Coordinates of C-alpha atoms in Angstrom, one line a residue:
L1 CA 4.5 3.7 25.4
L2 CA 5.3 2.7 29.0
S3 CA 8.9 2.6 27.9
F4 CA 9.0 6.4 28.1
S5 CA 9.1 9.0 30.8
H6 CA 6.0 10.8 31.5
M7 CA 7.0 13.9 29.6
N8 CA 8.2 11.8 26.6
R9 CA 5.0 9.8 26.6
R10 CA 2.9 12.8 26.3
A11 CA 5.1 14.2 23.5
F12 CA 4.9 10.8 21.5
I13 CA 1.1 10.7 22.1
F14 CA 0.9 14.3 20.8
W15 CA 3.0 14.0 17.7
A16 CA 1.3 10.7 16.8
S17 CA -2.0 12.2 17.0
V18 CA -0.9 15.2 14.9
A19 CA 0.4 12.7 12.2
L20 CA -2.6 10.5 12.4
L21 CA -5.0 13.4 12.0
W22 CA -2.9 15.1 9.1
A23 CA -2.6 11.8 7.3
N24 CA -6.4 11.3 7.2
L25 CA -7.3 15.0 6.5
P26 CA -8.3 14.3 2.9
Y27 CA -10.5 11.4 4.1
L28 CA -12.2 13.7 6.7
I29 CA -12.8 16.4 4.2
G30 CA -14.2 14.0 1.6
Y31 CA -16.8 12.4 4.2
A32 CA -17.6 15.9 5.5
S33 CA -18.5 17.2 2.1
S34 CA -20.4 14.1 1.1
T35 CA -24.1 14.3 0.2
T36 CA -26.7 12.0 -1.0
Q37 CA -26.5 13.6 -4.3
N38 CA -22.7 13.4 -4.6
R39 CA -21.2 10.9 -2.3
F40 CA -17.5 10.6 -1.4
G41 CA -16.0 7.3 -2.7
G42 CA -13.6 6.7 0.3
F43 CA -10.3 7.6 -1.5
F44 CA -8.2 10.6 -2.4
L45 CA -5.3 8.8 -4.0
Y46 CA -5.1 5.8 -6.4
E47 CA -8.8 5.5 -6.1
Q48 CA -8.8 2.7 -8.6
D49 CA -6.7 0.4 -6.2
G50 CA -8.9 1.3 -3.4
N51 CA -12.1 0.4 -5.2
S52 CA -10.2 -2.9 -5.9
Y53 CA -9.9 -3.6 -2.3
L54 CA -13.5 -3.1 -1.8
A55 CA -14.2 -5.5 -4.7
K56 CA -12.0 -8.1 -3.0
M57 CA -13.8 -7.7 0.2
R58 CA -17.1 -8.3 -1.6
Q59 CA -15.6 -11.6 -2.8
G60 CA -14.8 -12.5 0.7
A61 CA -18.2 -11.5 2.1
Q62 CA -19.8 -13.9 -0.5
G63 CA -17.7 -16.7 0.9
E64 CA -14.7 -16.9 -1.4
W65 CA -11.3 -17.9 0.1
N66 CA -9.7 -17.5 -3.4
F67 CA -9.2 -14.2 -5.2
H68 CA -10.2 -14.0 -8.9
L69 CA -9.8 -11.0 -11.2
P70 CA -13.1 -9.2 -10.9
Y71 CA -12.0 -6.7 -13.8
T72 CA -11.5 -9.3 -16.4
S73 CA -14.3 -11.0 -18.3
E74 CA -12.8 -14.0 -20.0
D75 CA -13.5 -17.3 -18.7
Q76 CA -9.9 -18.5 -18.9
Y77 CA -8.8 -15.9 -16.4
Q78 CA -11.4 -16.5 -13.7
S79 CA -9.1 -19.2 -12.0
G80 CA -7.9 -17.8 -8.7
G81 CA -5.8 -18.6 -5.7
F82 CA -5.1 -17.6 -2.0
V83 CA -4.0 -14.0 -2.9
Y84 CA -5.1 -10.9 -1.0
P85 CA -6.3 -12.9 2.1
F86 CA -6.4 -9.8 4.2
Y87 CA -9.4 -8.4 2.2
L88 CA -11.0 -11.8 1.7
I89 CA -11.1 -12.2 5.4
L90 CA -11.9 -8.6 6.2
G91 CA -14.9 -8.9 3.7
K92 CA -16.2 -11.8 5.9
L93 CA -16.8 -9.4 8.6
E94 CA -19.5 -7.7 6.6
A95 CA -21.7 -10.3 8.0
L96 CA -21.8 -8.2 11.1
G97 CA -23.7 -5.7 9.2
L98 CA -20.9 -3.2 8.7
N99 CA -20.7 -1.2 5.6
D100 CA -17.7 -2.0 3.5
R101 CA -16.2 1.5 3.6
V102 CA -16.8 1.9 7.3
L103 CA -15.2 -1.6 7.8
Y104 CA -12.3 -0.7 5.5
H105 CA -11.5 2.7 7.2
T106 CA -12.3 1.4 10.8
T107 CA -9.4 -1.2 10.1
R108 CA -7.2 1.5 8.7
I109 CA -7.5 3.6 11.8
L110 CA -7.1 0.7 14.3
S111 CA -4.2 -0.6 12.4
S112 CA -2.7 3.0 12.3
I113 CA -2.9 2.9 16.1
L114 CA -1.3 -0.4 16.5
L115 CA 1.7 0.7 14.2
L116 CA 2.2 3.8 16.1
I117 CA 2.3 2.0 19.5
V118 CA 4.7 -0.7 17.9
L119 CA 6.9 1.9 16.2
S120 CA 7.2 4.0 19.4
R121 CA 8.2 0.8 21.3
F122 CA 10.4 -0.2 18.4
I123 CA 12.6 3.0 18.8
T124 CA 13.5 2.3 22.4
R125 CA 15.2 -0.9 21.3
F126 CA 17.8 1.1 19.8
I127 CA 17.9 4.4 21.7
S128 CA 18.3 5.1 25.4
D129 CA 18.4 9.0 25.2
G130 CA 14.9 10.6 25.6
R131 CA 15.6 13.6 23.4
W132 CA 17.1 11.4 20.7
Q133 CA 14.0 9.4 20.9
L134 CA 11.8 12.3 20.3
W135 CA 13.7 13.6 17.3
T136 CA 13.7 10.2 15.9
W137 CA 9.9 9.9 16.4
W138 CA 9.3 13.3 14.8
L139 CA 11.3 12.3 11.8
L140 CA 9.7 9.1 11.3
L141 CA 6.2 10.4 11.4
F142 CA 6.7 13.5 9.1
S143 CA 9.7 13.0 6.8
G144 CA 9.8 12.5 3.2
G145 CA 11.8 13.2 0.2
W146 CA 12.0 15.7 -2.7
G147 CA 10.2 13.7 -5.4
L148 CA 7.0 15.7 -5.0
L149 CA 8.8 19.0 -5.4
I150 CA 9.8 17.9 -8.9
S151 CA 6.1 17.1 -9.6
Y152 CA 4.8 20.5 -8.4
L153 CA 7.5 22.9 -9.6
I154 CA 9.2 21.3 -12.8
D155 CA 7.2 18.3 -14.2
P156 CA 3.6 17.5 -13.4
K157 CA 4.0 14.2 -15.0
Y158 CA 6.8 13.1 -12.8
V159 CA 5.7 10.3 -10.5
A160 CA 7.6 10.9 -7.0
Y161 CA 9.4 8.0 -5.5
E162 CA 7.3 8.6 -2.3
L163 CA 4.3 7.6 -4.4
I164 CA 5.9 4.7 -6.1
A165 CA 7.4 3.1 -3.1
P166 CA 5.1 4.2 -0.2
D167 CA 6.4 1.2 1.9
G168 CA 9.6 3.3 2.4
F169 CA 7.9 6.1 4.5
I170 CA 5.8 5.9 7.6
F171 CA 3.7 8.8 6.8
S172 CA 2.9 7.3 3.3
I173 CA 2.0 4.1 5.2
L174 CA -0.4 5.9 7.5
Y175 CA -2.6 7.4 4.7
G176 CA -2.5 4.1 2.8
P177 CA -4.5 1.0 2.7
P178 CA -5.0 -1.0 5.8
H179 CA -3.1 -4.3 4.7
V180 CA 0.0 -2.2 4.3
I181 CA -0.4 -0.5 7.7
L182 CA -1.1 -3.8 9.7
G183 CA 1.5 -5.7 7.7
F184 CA 4.3 -3.2 8.6
A185 CA 3.3 -3.1 12.3
L186 CA 3.6 -6.9 12.2
L187 CA 6.8 -6.8 10.4
L188 CA 8.3 -4.6 13.2
M189 CA 7.0 -6.9 15.9
W190 CA 8.5 -9.9 14.0
I191 CA 12.0 -8.3 13.6
G192 CA 11.9 -7.3 17.3
Y193 CA 10.7 -10.5 18.7
T194 CA 13.2 -12.7 16.5
F195 CA 16.0 -10.3 17.5
D196 CA 15.3 -10.8 21.0
S197 CA 15.4 -14.5 20.5
F198 CA 19.2 -14.2 19.8
Q199 CA 19.8 -13.5 23.4
A200 CA 17.2 -16.1 24.7
V201 CA 18.2 -19.3 26.2
R202 CA 18.1 -22.2 23.8
S203 CA 15.7 -24.1 25.6
R204 CA 12.9 -21.4 24.9
W205 CA 13.8 -21.3 21.1
P206 CA 10.9 -23.8 20.0
Q207 CA 8.3 -21.7 21.7
R208 CA 9.8 -18.3 20.4
I209 CA 10.3 -19.9 16.8
L210 CA 6.4 -20.9 16.9
I211 CA 5.4 -17.3 18.0
A212 CA 7.7 -15.7 15.5
N213 CA 6.1 -17.7 12.7
L214 CA 2.6 -16.8 13.9
I215 CA 3.6 -13.1 13.6
G216 CA 5.6 -13.4 10.4
G217 CA 2.9 -15.4 8.7
A218 CA 0.3 -12.8 9.6
A219 CA 2.7 -10.0 8.2
T220 CA 3.4 -11.9 5.0
L221 CA -0.4 -12.6 4.4
S222 CA -0.9 -8.9 5.0
R223 CA 1.8 -7.7 2.7
E224 CA 3.7 -10.6 1.0
A225 CA 6.9 -8.6 0.3
Y226 CA 7.4 -8.2 4.1
G227 CA 8.4 -11.9 4.3
A228 CA 11.3 -11.1 2.0
V229 CA 12.1 -7.8 3.9
F230 CA 12.5 -9.8 7.1
V231 CA 14.7 -12.3 5.7
G232 CA 16.9 -9.6 4.1
I233 CA 17.3 -7.4 7.1
L234 CA 18.2 -10.2 9.5
G235 CA 20.2 -12.1 7.1
V236 CA 22.5 -9.2 6.4
F237 CA 22.7 -8.6 10.1
V238 CA 23.8 -12.2 10.7
I239 CA 26.2 -12.0 7.8
A240 CA 27.7 -8.7 9.1
R241 CA 28.1 -10.2 12.6
S242 CA 29.8 -13.5 11.2
I243 CA 32.2 -11.2 9.2
R244 CA 33.2 -9.2 12.4
Q245 CA 33.7 -12.4 14.4
R246 CA 35.3 -14.3 11.6
K247 CA 33.2 -17.3 11.7
I248 CA 29.6 -18.3 10.5
L249 CA 27.1 -17.8 13.2
W250 CA 25.1 -20.9 12.5
H251 CA 22.7 -20.8 15.4
E252 CA 21.7 -17.2 14.5
L253 CA 21.2 -18.0 10.9
I254 CA 19.2 -21.1 11.7
L255 CA 17.0 -19.1 14.0
V256 CA 16.2 -16.6 11.3
V257 CA 15.5 -19.2 8.8
L258 CA 13.3 -21.2 11.3
S259 CA 11.4 -17.9 12.3
S260 CA 10.6 -17.5 8.5
I261 CA 9.1 -20.8 7.8
A262 CA 5.4 -19.6 7.6
A263 CA 6.3 -16.6 5.4
I264 CA 8.7 -18.6 3.2
G265 CA 5.9 -21.2 2.8
Y266 CA 3.4 -18.7 1.6
L267 CA 5.9 -17.0 -0.8
V268 CA 6.6 -20.3 -2.4
Y269 CA 3.0 -20.9 -2.7
L270 CA 2.6 -17.4 -4.3
F271 CA 5.5 -18.0 -6.7
I272 CA 4.0 -21.4 -7.9
A273 CA 0.4 -20.0 -8.1
L274 CA 1.5 -16.7 -10.1
Q275 CA 3.2 -18.9 -12.5
T276 CA 0.7 -21.7 -13.1
I277 CA -2.9 -20.1 -12.4
P278 CA -3.8 -18.3 -15.6
G279 CA -5.7 -15.7 -13.8
L280 CA -3.1 -14.9 -11.4
N281 CA -0.2 -15.2 -13.9
I282 CA -1.9 -12.5 -16.4
W283 CA -2.2 -10.1 -13.3
Y284 CA 1.2 -10.6 -12.2
Q285 CA 2.7 -10.1 -15.6
Q286 CA 1.0 -6.7 -15.6
N287 CA 2.0 -5.8 -12.1
P288 CA 5.8 -5.1 -11.8
F289 CA 7.0 -3.6 -8.5
G290 CA 10.6 -3.1 -9.6
S291 CA 12.3 0.0 -8.2
P292 CA 12.7 3.2 -10.3
N293 CA 16.1 4.6 -11.4
L294 CA 18.6 5.5 -9.0
I295 CA 18.1 9.3 -9.5
D296 CA 14.3 8.8 -8.4
F297 CA 15.6 6.9 -5.2
L298 CA 18.0 9.6 -4.4
L299 CA 15.5 12.3 -4.8
G300 CA 13.0 10.2 -2.8
F301 CA 15.5 9.9 0.2
A302 CA 17.7 12.9 -0.4
P303 CA 17.1 15.0 2.8
L304 CA 17.1 11.9 5.1
L305 CA 20.3 10.7 3.3
I306 CA 22.0 14.0 3.9
I307 CA 21.0 14.4 7.6
G308 CA 21.4 10.6 8.4
I309 CA 25.1 10.5 6.9
I310 CA 25.9 13.6 9.1
G311 CA 24.5 11.7 12.1
L312 CA 26.3 8.5 11.2
V313 CA 29.6 10.2 11.1
A314 CA 28.9 11.9 14.4
L315 CA 27.6 8.8 16.2
R316 CA 30.8 7.1 15.5
R317 CA 32.4 9.3 18.2
D318 CA 29.7 8.7 20.8
S319 CA 28.1 5.4 21.4
S320 CA 26.9 6.0 25.0
L321 CA 23.3 6.8 24.1
V322 CA 22.7 3.6 22.2
T323 CA 21.5 0.0 23.4
H324 CA 22.6 -3.5 22.5
H325 CA 20.0 -3.7 19.8
S326 CA 21.7 -0.9 17.8
S327 CA 24.0 -3.4 16.2
L328 CA 21.1 -4.2 13.7
I329 CA 20.9 -0.5 12.5
V330 CA 24.1 -0.3 10.4
P331 CA 23.4 -3.7 8.6
W332 CA 19.7 -2.5 8.1
F333 CA 21.1 0.9 6.7
I334 CA 23.2 -1.3 4.2
A335 CA 20.6 -3.8 3.5
G336 CA 17.7 -1.5 2.4
P337 CA 19.2 -0.1 -0.9
I338 CA 20.7 -3.6 -1.8
M339 CA 17.1 -5.2 -1.4
A340 CA 15.4 -2.3 -3.3
Y341 CA 17.6 -3.0 -6.4
L342 CA 17.5 -6.9 -6.4
P343 CA 16.5 -8.2 -9.9
I344 CA 13.2 -9.3 -8.8
S345 CA 9.6 -8.0 -9.5
I346 CA 8.8 -6.7 -6.1
S347 CA 12.1 -5.1 -5.4
R348 CA 10.6 -1.7 -4.7
R349 CA 8.6 -2.9 -1.7
L350 CA 11.7 -4.3 -0.2
I351 CA 12.7 -0.7 0.8
A352 CA 10.1 -1.0 3.7
G353 CA 11.4 0.2 6.9
W354 CA 14.7 1.7 5.6
Q355 CA 13.6 5.0 6.8
I356 CA 14.0 3.8 10.4
P357 CA 17.8 3.6 10.4
L358 CA 17.9 6.9 8.3
C359 CA 16.0 8.6 11.0
I360 CA 17.8 7.3 14.0
F361 CA 21.0 8.6 12.3
G362 CA 19.5 11.8 11.1
A363 CA 17.8 12.5 14.6
Y364 CA 21.1 12.3 16.3
A365 CA 22.5 14.9 13.9
L366 CA 19.5 17.3 14.5
M367 CA 19.7 16.7 18.3
K368 CA 23.3 17.6 18.3
L369 CA 22.8 20.6 15.9
W370 CA 19.9 21.9 18.1
Q371 CA 22.2 22.3 21.0
S372 CA 24.6 24.3 19.3
K373 CA 23.4 25.6 15.9
R374 CA 19.7 25.7 16.2
V375 CA 19.2 27.7 13.0
I376 CA 20.8 25.0 11.0
A377 CA 18.8 22.3 12.8
I378 CA 15.5 23.9 12.0
A379 CA 16.6 24.5 8.4
L380 CA 17.6 20.8 8.0
A381 CA 14.4 19.7 9.8
L382 CA 12.2 21.7 7.2
T383 CA 14.0 20.0 4.3
V384 CA 12.2 16.8 5.1
L385 CA 8.6 18.2 5.1
P386 CA 7.7 19.0 1.5
T387 CA 6.2 15.5 0.9
T388 CA 4.1 15.4 4.0
F389 CA 2.8 19.1 3.3
L390 CA 2.3 18.8 -0.5
L391 CA 0.7 15.4 -0.4
I392 CA -1.9 16.3 2.2
A393 CA -2.5 19.9 1.2
G394 CA -2.9 18.8 -2.4
G395 CA -5.1 15.8 -1.6
S396 CA -7.4 17.9 0.5
A397 CA -7.6 20.5 -2.2
I398 CA -8.7 17.8 -4.8
V399 CA -11.0 16.2 -2.5
A400 CA -12.8 19.6 -1.7
A401 CA -13.2 20.1 -5.5
Q402 CA -15.4 16.8 -5.5
P403 CA -14.2 15.6 -8.7
P404 CA -16.2 12.7 -10.4
T405 CA -13.3 10.2 -10.0
L406 CA -13.5 10.5 -6.3
F407 CA -17.2 11.2 -5.8
Q408 CA -20.4 9.3 -7.3
S409 CA -23.4 11.1 -8.2
S410 CA -26.7 9.8 -7.2
N411 CA -27.5 8.9 -10.8
E412 CA -24.1 7.0 -11.0
L413 CA -25.0 5.2 -7.7
A414 CA -28.4 4.3 -9.1
A415 CA -26.9 2.7 -12.1
L416 CA -24.6 0.7 -10.0
N417 CA -27.4 -0.4 -7.6
W418 CA -29.4 -1.4 -10.7
L419 CA -26.5 -3.7 -11.7
S420 CA -26.4 -5.0 -8.2
H421 CA -30.0 -6.3 -8.3
N422 CA -30.2 -7.4 -12.1
T423 CA -27.0 -9.1 -13.1
T424 CA -25.2 -12.5 -12.4
D425 CA -21.5 -13.6 -12.8
R426 CA -22.3 -14.6 -16.5
D427 CA -23.0 -10.9 -17.4
V428 CA -20.2 -8.9 -18.9
V429 CA -20.6 -5.1 -18.6
L430 CA -19.0 -2.8 -21.3
S431 CA -18.4 0.8 -20.0
D432 CA -15.7 3.5 -19.5
W433 CA -13.0 1.9 -17.4
R434 CA -13.7 4.2 -14.4
F435 CA -17.4 3.3 -14.2
G436 CA -16.2 -0.4 -14.7
N437 CA -13.9 0.0 -11.7
L438 CA -16.9 0.5 -9.4
V439 CA -19.1 -2.2 -10.8
P440 CA -17.4 -5.2 -9.0
I441 CA -18.1 -3.5 -5.6
Y442 CA -21.8 -3.7 -6.3
S443 CA -22.4 -6.5 -8.6
N444 CA -21.3 -10.1 -9.4
A445 CA -21.2 -9.1 -13.1
R446 CA -17.7 -9.1 -14.9
V447 CA -16.5 -6.0 -16.6
F448 CA -14.8 -5.8 -19.8
I449 CA -12.4 -3.2 -18.5
G450 CA -12.1 -1.6 -15.0
H451 CA -8.6 -1.6 -13.7
P452 CA -5.0 -0.9 -15.3
I453 CA -3.5 -3.9 -13.5
E454 CA -6.3 -6.5 -13.0
T455 CA -7.9 -6.1 -16.3
A456 CA -6.0 -8.5 -18.7
F457 CA -4.4 -6.6 -21.7
F458 CA -5.7 -3.4 -20.4
K459 CA -4.2 -1.0 -23.0
D460 CA -5.5 -3.0 -25.8
K461 CA -9.1 -3.0 -24.2
E462 CA -8.8 0.7 -23.5
A463 CA -8.2 1.4 -27.3
D464 CA -11.1 -1.1 -28.2
V465 CA -13.5 0.8 -25.7
T466 CA -12.5 4.3 -27.2
H467 CA -13.2 2.8 -30.7
F468 CA -16.6 1.4 -29.7
F469 CA -17.9 4.6 -28.2
D470 CA -16.5 6.7 -31.0
P471 CA -19.5 8.3 -32.9
T472 CA -17.8 7.3 -36.3
T473 CA -17.7 3.7 -35.4
S474 CA -20.2 1.8 -37.5
D475 CA -23.0 -0.3 -36.0
F476 CA -21.6 -3.4 -37.6
D477 CA -18.3 -3.0 -36.0
R478 CA -20.0 -2.5 -32.6
Y479 CA -22.2 -5.4 -33.1
A480 CA -19.2 -7.6 -33.9
F481 CA -17.3 -6.3 -31.0
L482 CA -20.2 -7.2 -28.6
L483 CA -20.4 -10.7 -30.0
K484 CA -16.7 -11.4 -29.8
W485 CA -16.4 -10.4 -26.1
H486 CA -19.7 -11.9 -25.0
V487 CA -21.0 -8.5 -23.8
T488 CA -24.5 -8.5 -22.3
L489 CA -24.8 -5.0 -20.8
I490 CA -23.6 -1.5 -22.1
A491 CA -23.3 1.1 -19.5
V492 CA -23.3 4.8 -20.9
G493 CA -22.4 7.7 -18.7
P494 CA -20.9 11.2 -19.1
P495 CA -17.5 10.1 -20.4
E496 CA -19.2 8.6 -23.5
S497 CA -20.3 10.8 -26.4
I498 CA -23.1 8.5 -27.9
G499 CA -26.5 7.5 -26.8
L500 CA -26.4 4.2 -28.7
E501 CA -29.7 5.0 -30.3
W502 CA -29.0 2.0 -32.7
D503 CA -30.1 -0.2 -29.9
A504 CA -32.5 2.0 -28.0
Q505 CA -35.3 -0.7 -27.8
N506 CA -33.0 -2.7 -25.4
I507 CA -32.8 0.0 -22.8
A508 CA -32.9 -1.5 -19.3
F509 CA -32.1 1.5 -17.0
R510 CA -31.9 5.3 -17.6
R511 CA -31.5 8.1 -15.0
G512 CA -29.9 11.4 -15.7
A513 CA -26.8 11.0 -17.9
Y514 CA -26.6 7.2 -17.2
S515 CA -28.1 4.5 -19.3
I516 CA -27.7 0.8 -19.4
Y517 CA -28.6 -1.4 -22.5
R518 CA -29.0 -5.0 -22.8
F519 CA -27.5 -6.8 -25.8
S520 CA -28.9 -10.0 -27.1
P521 CA -27.4 -11.5 -30.3

C-alpha cells in the first residue's frame, strides 16, 4: 500500500475493509446466532466441501502426510497420496491447541488480508493514474456477472457461473476456502516476480528463479490449477512478444519454464498419482472441473465484458496512463478464455485472475465516463453488483434461518462425539449422507456415504441408502446389505423414517431423534 498516495491509500483500505466485512457477513451472522443447542457449522455455501476440508485437517492433525478418502469405506480405495497438502499441514497446527474451525477461519482472514495487500500492489504494476487505480480496485472487489440473476428471477435450479468457477472473481475468492485465497495471493506474487525477472540482469537470474520456484511451488500446493494458470498467462505473453518482434524470445521462454519447475514437478506427480492410486483415481473420475457452456461463461462475465471492451477501445487512443508492465494485460485478456476451454478436466479453474485485465479496461471506461457522462457511469457500475449483493444477502438470510444443513443440534453433536470416542478406522458408519459428511471431522470411522465427490459411486450408494431406510424394505434385505458393505454402525437421525426396531437390542447410543446401533453378523 506504500505505492499509493495518502488519499489513495485510505480509499484502498476503506474499500478493502468493506469488501472483507461484506464477504464474511454470513459467517458473522452464523457465529453470532450460534448456541449450545444449535451450533453453526462454520459454512454458508457448499458446506459439504467445507466439512471435507475439516476432515482433511483432522487427517493432518493425526500425523498424516498423504490424503485418503474419508468418505469411502472400501479397503481398495483407502490408498492415498500427497493431495490437499494445504489442509494436511494446517491440521498439524491443531497441536497448538486451536479448534479446527478457529484455525480454518483465522487462516481465511489472514490469507484474505494478504491477498488484498498483494492485489493492491499488483494494480500499480499496470496503472500509474491514481483515479484509474481506485476504479480498478472497486471493480475487482465487488464486480460479478449476471448468472445469479437467472437463478433468482428465472430458474432456481440454474447454477450461476460465479458459483461454478469462483476462481474467476476476487469477491468469490474472499468468501471461499483459505487454500484458494492464499493460492491466489501467491499466484499474483509469482506472476509479478517472474515478470520483473524479465528486466533483471542475467547474473541474478539463478537467485530469482529459485525464489520464483519457492513462491510458485507454494501456490501450486495450495491450488494445483494455479501452476497451469501461471504457465498459460506468461506463456501467451512470451508468444505475443515473439510475434511482435518476429523472433522467438528464447531467454524469456526459458525463464518462464525454469520459474515453473517446482509447480510442474508437483503437477506431474499429481497426474501420475491420480491415474495410478485407486483411491485418488476414483475421486478424480468423479470430480471434473471442466468449464460450462459458452452461454454460462458469457452470463458470468457479461457486465465486465461489456465495460471492459468499451475501455479497451478507448484506451488504444491514450497510453499515457499505463506502465511498462501493461504489455502483459492484453495477452492475459486473450489467454483467459482459451485456458478456460482447454480440453482438460481442470479447465474452469484456469480462468483464475481473468477478472484483472477485464477490470483494468473496464475501470478506464468508467473513469472516462465519470468525467463527462456520470449517470451512464453509475448505471454501468451498478450492472456489476448483482452477484455480490444477491450472494451475500441470500447467504445471510439462509444462515439467519438456521437450517439443519448449516447448524448442528446438541443431539446431533452428542451422537458425533459418541462416535469420536467409540470407533476405530475399522468401523463403517451407515447413515444419511449429510450426517455422514460430518462423521470424519470427529471420528476415525469410515462412512458408507458422506460426500458427492469423495464417496466412491455416490449416486449408486445414495440409492442404496434410500432403499435401506425405506420402511417397506425387508429385514432380510437390510441384513444382506450390512453384511455386503461390512457396516458396523447404523446412525439414525431426523432424515430417516424408521427406528430400526428389528435390531433394537443392539442400540449403543440414543439422544433425542438420534440413535446409533451396533451391527454384528
